[in-house]
Amino acid sequence: MNYHVMTLFPEMIESAVNCSILGKAIEKHLISVDAVNIRDYTLDKHKKVDDYTYGGGAGMLMAPQPVYDCHKALIDKISSDKKIRTIYVTPQGKVFDQALAQELSNEEDIIFLCGHYEGIDERVLEEVVTDHISIGDYVLTGGELPALVMMDCISRLVPGVLSNEESAQTESFDEGLLEYPQYTRPEVWMDKQVPQVLLSGHHANIDKWRRERSLERTKKRRPDLYEKYVMNNKKE
Ligand code: ADE
């Protein structure tokens, strides 16, 4: 998986991806992250990339020319026969979830376009963007953190990035349910005892207990997911 991030703050991307599991995946050549500075492509003699909005209103907008030229340079560099998914990271997009991460993990290259200021001129978005994606219904100062969130989530799904042990584990959103509670040693901590069933070695009972806790937890914390789960399992 090769990520290409169009941004005005490449150092924000670079400083985050070289740590932990993503850093190891880069070392192992399972993923690559190329952060490209949009400002390097402006033809403005003062290196400006933004301008006032037509029709008035507060704030500046990113101008079309540097964004378009930066994107063109990337497409030329990637040199693929396939249409490259270009994701505009925006609170106005479809909300990112595990299913979308799964779908995107099948791509060879993904371009993330990170906006700043009040956004980007609509005409260049129409020219280059294939997907508008948000990470949730709240507004951040720019697209870099959402792009990092998506890269982190997608990368875990790329074969080899997680160890077999990590990837075989059940996790939240498997089947649309939240994960059950887990415990490690000591057996008693602050007068709290690890549930007896987990010490029993009886695998069928443990599975049953975990499933019940998953359902109970999802119903309490995420009634929206629980409803969906109940609906989906009714149909079968
Ligand atoms: N840019 C600013 N806020 C955002 C969000 N919630 N998701 C994606 N991009 C954003």
Short mmCIF file of N, CA and C in Angstrom, two decimals, residues 67-204:
data_model
loop_
_atom_site.label_atom_id
_atom_site.label_comp_id
_atom_site.label_asym_id
_atom_site.label_seq_id
_atom_site.Cartn_x
_atom_site.Cartn_y
_atom_site.Cartn_z
N VAL A 67 -2.98 22.94 -6.19
CA VAL A 67 -3.57 21.63 -5.86
C VAL A 67 -3.58 20.76 -7.12
N TYR A 68 -4.01 21.36 -8.23
CA TYR A 68 -4.09 20.59 -9.48
C TYR A 68 -2.71 20.12 -9.94
N ASP A 69 -1.75 21.03 -9.91
CA ASP A 69 -0.39 20.67 -10.39
C ASP A 69 0.26 19.63 -9.49
N CYS A 70 0.03 19.74 -8.20
CA CYS A 70 0.58 18.76 -7.24
C CYS A 70 -0.03 17.39 -7.53
N HIS A 71 -1.33 17.36 -7.73
CA HIS A 71 -2.02 16.09 -8.01
C HIS A 71 -1.51 15.49 -9.32
N LYS A 72 -1.35 16.34 -10.33
CA LYS A 72 -0.89 15.85 -11.64
C LYS A 72 0.50 15.23 -11.51
N ALA A 73 1.37 15.91 -10.74
CA ALA A 73 2.74 15.39 -10.56
C ALA A 73 2.70 14.02 -9.88
N LEU A 74 1.79 13.87 -8.92
CA LEU A 74 1.68 12.57 -8.22
C LEU A 74 1.18 11.48 -9.16
N ILE A 75 0.15 11.80 -9.92
CA ILE A 75 -0.42 10.81 -10.86
C ILE A 75 0.66 10.39 -11.86
N ASP A 76 1.45 11.35 -12.34
CA ASP A 76 2.53 11.02 -13.28
C ASP A 76 3.56 10.12 -12.60
N LYS A 77 3.87 10.43 -11.34
CA LYS A 77 4.88 9.65 -10.62
C LYS A 77 4.39 8.22 -10.35
N ILE A 78 3.12 8.09 -9.97
CA ILE A 78 2.57 6.75 -9.66
C ILE A 78 2.51 5.92 -10.94
N SER A 79 2.17 6.59 -12.04
CA SER A 79 2.17 5.98 -13.36
C SER A 79 1.48 4.59 -13.36
N SER A 80 0.19 4.62 -13.04
CA SER A 80 -0.59 3.37 -12.99
C SER A 80 -1.64 3.39 -14.10
N ASP A 81 -2.07 2.20 -14.52
CA ASP A 81 -3.17 2.13 -15.51
C ASP A 81 -4.50 2.35 -14.82
N LYS A 82 -4.51 2.09 -13.51
CA LYS A 82 -5.76 2.21 -12.75
C LYS A 82 -6.04 3.65 -12.36
N LYS A 83 -7.34 3.99 -12.18
CA LYS A 83 -7.67 5.31 -11.64
C LYS A 83 -7.32 5.31 -10.16
N ILE A 84 -6.51 6.28 -9.75
CA ILE A 84 -6.06 6.31 -8.36
C ILE A 84 -7.12 6.98 -7.48
N ARG A 85 -7.52 6.29 -6.39
CA ARG A 85 -8.49 6.90 -5.46
C ARG A 85 -7.85 8.14 -4.86
N THR A 86 -8.52 9.28 -5.03
CA THR A 86 -8.05 10.53 -4.43
C THR A 86 -9.10 10.98 -3.43
N ILE A 87 -8.72 10.89 -2.15
CA ILE A 87 -9.66 11.17 -1.06
C ILE A 87 -9.49 12.59 -0.57
N TYR A 88 -10.56 13.39 -0.71
CA TYR A 88 -10.54 14.71 -0.09
C TYR A 88 -11.06 14.52 1.34
N VAL A 89 -10.19 14.88 2.28
CA VAL A 89 -10.47 14.69 3.69
C VAL A 89 -11.28 15.90 4.16
N THR A 90 -12.56 15.70 4.43
CA THR A 90 -13.44 16.83 4.70
C THR A 90 -14.59 16.43 5.61
N PRO A 91 -15.00 17.35 6.52
CA PRO A 91 -16.15 17.02 7.36
C PRO A 91 -17.44 16.87 6.54
N GLN A 92 -17.41 17.26 5.27
CA GLN A 92 -18.60 17.13 4.41
C GLN A 92 -18.67 15.77 3.72
N GLY A 93 -17.76 14.85 4.06
CA GLY A 93 -17.72 13.57 3.33
C GLY A 93 -18.52 12.48 4.00
N LYS A 94 -18.50 11.31 3.36
CA LYS A 94 -19.07 10.09 3.94
C LYS A 94 -18.27 9.75 5.20
N VAL A 95 -18.92 9.30 6.25
CA VAL A 95 -18.19 9.04 7.50
C VAL A 95 -17.42 7.71 7.41
N PHE A 96 -16.12 7.81 7.68
CA PHE A 96 -15.21 6.67 7.64
C PHE A 96 -15.62 5.62 8.67
N ASP A 97 -15.60 4.36 8.27
CA ASP A 97 -15.86 3.28 9.22
C ASP A 97 -15.04 2.04 8.83
N GLN A 98 -15.19 0.97 9.60
CA GLN A 98 -14.36 -0.21 9.40
C GLN A 98 -14.58 -0.83 8.01
N ALA A 99 -15.82 -0.78 7.52
CA ALA A 99 -16.12 -1.36 6.20
C ALA A 99 -15.42 -0.57 5.10
N LEU A 100 -15.39 0.75 5.24
CA LEU A 100 -14.71 1.58 4.24
C LEU A 100 -13.19 1.36 4.31
N ALA A 101 -12.68 1.17 5.52
CA ALA A 101 -11.25 0.88 5.70
C ALA A 101 -10.91 -0.42 4.98
N GLN A 102 -11.77 -1.41 5.15
CA GLN A 102 -11.56 -2.72 4.51
C GLN A 102 -11.52 -2.55 2.98
N GLU A 103 -12.46 -1.80 2.46
CA GLU A 103 -12.51 -1.58 1.01
C GLU A 103 -11.24 -0.87 0.52
N LEU A 104 -10.82 0.16 1.24
CA LEU A 104 -9.64 0.92 0.80
C LEU A 104 -8.35 0.13 0.93
N SER A 105 -8.34 -0.86 1.85
CA SER A 105 -7.10 -1.64 2.05
C SER A 105 -6.76 -2.49 0.82
N ASN A 106 -7.72 -2.60 -0.11
CA ASN A 106 -7.44 -3.37 -1.34
C ASN A 106 -6.76 -2.54 -2.43
N GLU A 107 -6.66 -1.23 -2.22
CA GLU A 107 -6.01 -0.36 -3.23
C GLU A 107 -4.49 -0.50 -3.15
N GLU A 108 -3.83 -0.24 -4.27
CA GLU A 108 -2.36 -0.23 -4.25
C GLU A 108 -1.82 1.15 -3.86
N ASP A 109 -2.51 2.19 -4.35
CA ASP A 109 -2.13 3.57 -4.06
C ASP A 109 -3.36 4.34 -3.62
N ILE A 110 -3.18 5.22 -2.65
CA ILE A 110 -4.26 6.13 -2.25
C ILE A 110 -3.66 7.52 -2.10
N ILE A 111 -4.33 8.50 -2.68
CA ILE A 111 -3.91 9.90 -2.48
C ILE A 111 -4.88 10.55 -1.50
N PHE A 112 -4.33 11.19 -0.45
CA PHE A 112 -5.15 11.97 0.47
C PHE A 112 -4.89 13.45 0.18
N LEU A 113 -5.95 14.20 0.01
CA LEU A 113 -5.83 15.64 -0.17
C LEU A 113 -6.31 16.32 1.12
N CYS A 114 -5.36 17.00 1.80
CA CYS A 114 -5.67 17.65 3.07
C CYS A 114 -5.89 19.14 2.86
N GLY A 115 -7.05 19.61 3.25
CA GLY A 115 -7.36 21.03 3.11
C GLY A 115 -6.97 21.81 4.35
N HIS A 116 -6.86 23.11 4.16
CA HIS A 116 -6.66 24.02 5.30
C HIS A 116 -7.44 25.28 5.02
N TYR A 117 -7.34 26.26 5.89
CA TYR A 117 -8.14 27.48 5.75
C TYR A 117 -9.61 27.09 5.68
N GLU A 118 -10.38 27.76 4.86
CA GLU A 118 -11.82 27.46 4.79
C GLU A 118 -12.15 26.35 3.81
N GLY A 119 -11.12 25.78 3.18
CA GLY A 119 -11.39 24.72 2.22
C GLY A 119 -10.63 24.94 0.92
N ILE A 120 -11.11 24.31 -0.15
CA ILE A 120 -10.41 24.32 -1.43
C ILE A 120 -11.39 24.72 -2.53
N ASP A 121 -10.94 25.46 -3.50
CA ASP A 121 -11.76 25.87 -4.64
C ASP A 121 -12.48 24.65 -5.23
N GLU A 122 -13.81 24.77 -5.39
CA GLU A 122 -14.64 23.62 -5.79
C GLU A 122 -14.22 23.04 -7.15
N ARG A 123 -13.72 23.90 -8.05
CA ARG A 123 -13.44 23.41 -9.42
C ARG A 123 -12.32 22.38 -9.44
N VAL A 124 -11.32 22.56 -8.60
CA VAL A 124 -10.23 21.58 -8.62
C VAL A 124 -10.67 20.29 -7.91
N LEU A 125 -11.56 20.43 -6.94
CA LEU A 125 -12.09 19.22 -6.29
C LEU A 125 -12.84 18.39 -7.32
N GLU A 126 -13.63 19.08 -8.16
CA GLU A 126 -14.38 18.36 -9.22
C GLU A 126 -13.44 17.63 -10.17
N GLU A 127 -12.27 18.21 -10.40
CA GLU A 127 -11.32 17.62 -11.35
C GLU A 127 -10.57 16.41 -10.80
N VAL A 128 -10.19 16.46 -9.51
CA VAL A 128 -9.24 15.42 -9.04
C VAL A 128 -9.79 14.43 -8.01
N VAL A 129 -10.87 14.81 -7.32
CA VAL A 129 -11.30 13.99 -6.17
C VAL A 129 -12.22 12.85 -6.58
N THR A 130 -11.97 11.64 -6.06
CA THR A 130 -12.86 10.50 -6.31
C THR A 130 -13.76 10.22 -5.10
N ASP A 131 -13.29 10.55 -3.89
CA ASP A 131 -14.05 10.27 -2.67
C ASP A 131 -13.94 11.45 -1.70
N HIS A 132 -15.07 11.82 -1.08
CA HIS A 132 -15.05 12.80 0.01
C HIS A 132 -15.26 12.01 1.29
N ILE A 133 -14.30 12.06 2.21
CA ILE A 133 -14.44 11.25 3.43
C ILE A 133 -14.17 12.09 4.69
N SER A 134 -15.04 11.91 5.69
CA SER A 134 -14.93 12.58 6.99
C SER A 134 -14.57 11.52 8.04
N ILE A 135 -13.94 11.94 9.15
CA ILE A 135 -13.74 10.95 10.22
C ILE A 135 -14.77 11.11 11.33
N GLY A 136 -15.71 12.01 11.18
CA GLY A 136 -16.75 12.13 12.20
C GLY A 136 -17.38 13.51 12.16
N ASP A 137 -18.47 13.65 12.87
CA ASP A 137 -19.23 14.90 12.79
C ASP A 137 -18.71 15.94 13.77
N TYR A 138 -17.50 16.40 13.50
CA TYR A 138 -16.89 17.48 14.26
C TYR A 138 -15.84 18.10 13.33
N VAL A 139 -15.43 19.34 13.63
CA VAL A 139 -14.55 20.03 12.68
C VAL A 139 -13.15 20.22 13.28
N LEU A 140 -12.14 19.78 12.53
CA LEU A 140 -10.74 19.94 12.93
C LEU A 140 -10.13 21.10 12.15
N THR A 141 -8.88 21.44 12.49
CA THR A 141 -8.26 22.60 11.84
C THR A 141 -7.71 22.28 10.45
N GLY A 142 -7.58 21.01 10.13
CA GLY A 142 -7.05 20.63 8.82
C GLY A 142 -7.23 19.15 8.60
N GLY A 143 -6.85 18.69 7.42
CA GLY A 143 -7.09 17.29 7.05
C GLY A 143 -5.99 16.32 7.47
N GLU A 144 -4.89 16.81 8.04
CA GLU A 144 -3.76 15.91 8.33
C GLU A 144 -4.10 14.84 9.37
N LEU A 145 -4.72 15.27 10.49
CA LEU A 145 -5.05 14.27 11.52
C LEU A 145 -6.05 13.24 10.99
N PRO A 146 -7.12 13.67 10.32
CA PRO A 146 -8.01 12.65 9.73
C PRO A 146 -7.29 11.73 8.74
N ALA A 147 -6.38 12.25 7.92
CA ALA A 147 -5.66 11.39 6.97
C ALA A 147 -4.82 10.37 7.75
N LEU A 148 -4.20 10.80 8.85
CA LEU A 148 -3.40 9.88 9.66
C LEU A 148 -4.29 8.81 10.30
N VAL A 149 -5.45 9.22 10.77
CA VAL A 149 -6.39 8.25 11.37
C VAL A 149 -6.74 7.18 10.33
N MET A 150 -7.05 7.63 9.13
CA MET A 150 -7.45 6.66 8.09
C MET A 150 -6.29 5.76 7.69
N MET A 151 -5.08 6.34 7.55
CA MET A 151 -3.92 5.51 7.18
C MET A 151 -3.64 4.46 8.25
N ASP A 152 -3.76 4.87 9.51
CA ASP A 152 -3.51 3.92 10.61
C ASP A 152 -4.50 2.76 10.53
N CYS A 153 -5.76 3.10 10.36
CA CYS A 153 -6.81 2.08 10.35
C CYS A 153 -6.69 1.16 9.13
N ILE A 154 -6.42 1.74 7.96
CA ILE A 154 -6.31 0.93 6.72
C ILE A 154 -5.08 0.03 6.81
N SER A 155 -3.97 0.56 7.34
CA SER A 155 -2.71 -0.18 7.35
C SER A 155 -2.80 -1.46 8.18
N ARG A 156 -3.55 -1.42 9.28
CA ARG A 156 -3.71 -2.64 10.10
C ARG A 156 -4.30 -3.78 9.30
N LEU A 157 -5.00 -3.43 8.21
CA LEU A 157 -5.69 -4.46 7.42
C LEU A 157 -4.82 -4.95 6.26
N VAL A 158 -3.67 -4.33 6.07
CA VAL A 158 -2.77 -4.77 4.99
C VAL A 158 -2.04 -6.02 5.48
N PRO A 159 -2.08 -7.12 4.69
CA PRO A 159 -1.46 -8.37 5.13
C PRO A 159 -0.01 -8.17 5.57
N GLY A 160 0.33 -8.71 6.75
CA GLY A 160 1.70 -8.65 7.25
C GLY A 160 1.95 -7.50 8.21
N VAL A 161 1.07 -6.50 8.23
CA VAL A 161 1.32 -5.34 9.09
C VAL A 161 1.15 -5.72 10.57
N LEU A 162 0.10 -6.46 10.88
CA LEU A 162 -0.05 -6.97 12.24
C LEU A 162 0.53 -8.38 12.28
N SER A 163 1.04 -8.78 13.44
CA SER A 163 1.50 -10.16 13.57
C SER A 163 0.29 -11.07 13.48
N ASN A 164 0.50 -12.35 13.18
CA ASN A 164 -0.63 -13.29 13.08
C ASN A 164 -1.46 -13.27 14.34
N GLU A 165 -0.76 -13.22 15.46
CA GLU A 165 -1.45 -13.24 16.75
C GLU A 165 -2.38 -12.04 16.89
N GLU A 166 -1.86 -10.86 16.50
CA GLU A 166 -2.67 -9.64 16.64
C GLU A 166 -3.86 -9.67 15.69
N SER A 167 -3.61 -10.13 14.44
CA SER A 167 -4.69 -10.02 13.46
C SER A 167 -5.74 -11.10 13.63
N ALA A 168 -5.37 -12.22 14.28
CA ALA A 168 -6.35 -13.30 14.48
C ALA A 168 -7.31 -12.97 15.61
N GLN A 169 -6.93 -11.99 16.42
CA GLN A 169 -7.76 -11.65 17.58
C GLN A 169 -9.10 -11.08 17.14
N THR A 170 -10.13 -11.44 17.89
CA THR A 170 -11.40 -10.76 17.63
C THR A 170 -11.25 -9.33 18.12
N GLU A 171 -11.97 -8.44 17.55
CA GLU A 171 -11.85 -7.06 17.97
C GLU A 171 -13.18 -6.35 17.79
N SER A 172 -13.23 -5.13 18.34
CA SER A 172 -14.46 -4.36 18.22
C SER A 172 -14.82 -4.21 16.76
N PHE A 173 -16.12 -4.27 16.47
CA PHE A 173 -16.72 -4.13 15.13
C PHE A 173 -16.70 -5.43 14.34
N ASP A 174 -16.04 -6.49 14.87
CA ASP A 174 -16.24 -7.80 14.26
C ASP A 174 -17.73 -8.06 14.37
N GLU A 175 -18.36 -8.36 13.28
CA GLU A 175 -19.81 -8.63 13.25
C GLU A 175 -20.62 -7.42 13.69
N GLY A 176 -20.01 -6.25 13.78
CA GLY A 176 -20.76 -5.06 14.18
C GLY A 176 -21.03 -4.95 15.68
N LEU A 177 -20.27 -5.71 16.48
CA LEU A 177 -20.44 -5.62 17.94
C LEU A 177 -19.16 -5.09 18.59
N LEU A 178 -19.30 -4.49 19.77
CA LEU A 178 -18.11 -4.06 20.52
C LEU A 178 -17.49 -5.28 21.21
N GLU A 179 -16.20 -5.17 21.48
CA GLU A 179 -15.48 -6.28 22.09
C GLU A 179 -15.88 -6.44 23.58
N TYR A 180 -15.80 -7.68 24.06
CA TYR A 180 -16.07 -8.01 25.46
C TYR A 180 -14.93 -7.49 26.35
N PRO A 181 -15.17 -7.35 27.69
CA PRO A 181 -14.09 -6.91 28.58
C PRO A 181 -12.99 -7.97 28.72
N GLN A 182 -11.76 -7.53 28.94
CA GLN A 182 -10.63 -8.47 29.07
C GLN A 182 -9.86 -8.19 30.35
N TYR A 183 -9.17 -9.20 30.83
CA TYR A 183 -8.45 -9.11 32.11
C TYR A 183 -7.10 -9.79 32.00
N THR A 184 -6.12 -9.27 32.77
CA THR A 184 -4.82 -9.94 32.89
C THR A 184 -4.49 -10.08 34.37
N ARG A 185 -3.30 -10.57 34.70
CA ARG A 185 -2.96 -10.74 36.11
C ARG A 185 -2.79 -9.40 36.81
N PRO A 186 -3.05 -9.27 38.11
CA PRO A 186 -3.36 -10.34 39.07
C PRO A 186 -4.85 -10.74 39.04
N GLU A 187 -5.11 -11.87 39.62
CA GLU A 187 -6.48 -12.40 39.62
C GLU A 187 -7.43 -11.52 40.45
N VAL A 188 -6.86 -10.93 41.52
CA VAL A 188 -7.65 -9.98 42.31
C VAL A 188 -6.88 -8.67 42.35
N TRP A 189 -7.52 -7.59 42.02
CA TRP A 189 -6.88 -6.26 42.05
C TRP A 189 -7.89 -5.26 42.59
N MET A 190 -7.48 -4.52 43.64
CA MET A 190 -8.36 -3.58 44.33
C MET A 190 -9.68 -4.27 44.71
N ASP A 191 -9.57 -5.44 45.25
CA ASP A 191 -10.74 -6.25 45.66
C ASP A 191 -11.62 -6.67 44.49
N LYS A 192 -11.17 -6.45 43.29
CA LYS A 192 -11.97 -6.86 42.14
C LYS A 192 -11.43 -8.17 41.60
N GLN A 193 -12.32 -9.15 41.52
CA GLN A 193 -11.96 -10.50 41.10
C GLN A 193 -12.21 -10.65 39.59
N VAL A 194 -11.27 -11.28 38.88
CA VAL A 194 -11.49 -11.62 37.47
C VAL A 194 -12.68 -12.58 37.40
N PRO A 195 -13.63 -12.39 36.47
CA PRO A 195 -14.78 -13.30 36.40
C PRO A 195 -14.35 -14.77 36.39
N GLN A 196 -14.99 -15.56 37.26
CA GLN A 196 -14.61 -16.97 37.47
C GLN A 196 -14.58 -17.77 36.18
N VAL A 197 -15.53 -17.53 35.32
CA VAL A 197 -15.64 -18.33 34.10
C VAL A 197 -14.35 -18.28 33.27
N LEU A 198 -13.64 -17.15 33.33
CA LEU A 198 -12.42 -16.99 32.52
C LEU A 198 -11.28 -17.85 33.08
N LEU A 199 -11.41 -18.27 34.34
CA LEU A 199 -10.37 -19.10 34.96
C LEU A 199 -10.70 -20.58 34.84
N SER A 200 -11.88 -20.88 34.31
CA SER A 200 -12.39 -22.26 34.33
C SER A 200 -11.74 -23.16 33.29
N GLY A 201 -11.21 -22.57 32.21
CA GLY A 201 -10.64 -23.38 31.14
C GLY A 201 -11.71 -24.04 30.29
N HIS A 202 -12.98 -23.72 30.52
CA HIS A 202 -14.10 -24.31 29.78
C HIS A 202 -14.40 -23.40 28.58
N HIS A 203 -13.88 -23.78 27.39
CA HIS A 203 -13.90 -22.84 26.26
C HIS A 203 -15.29 -22.47 25.79
N ALA A 204 -16.20 -23.43 25.80
CA ALA A 204 -17.57 -23.14 25.34
C ALA A 204 -18.22 -22.12 26.27
#
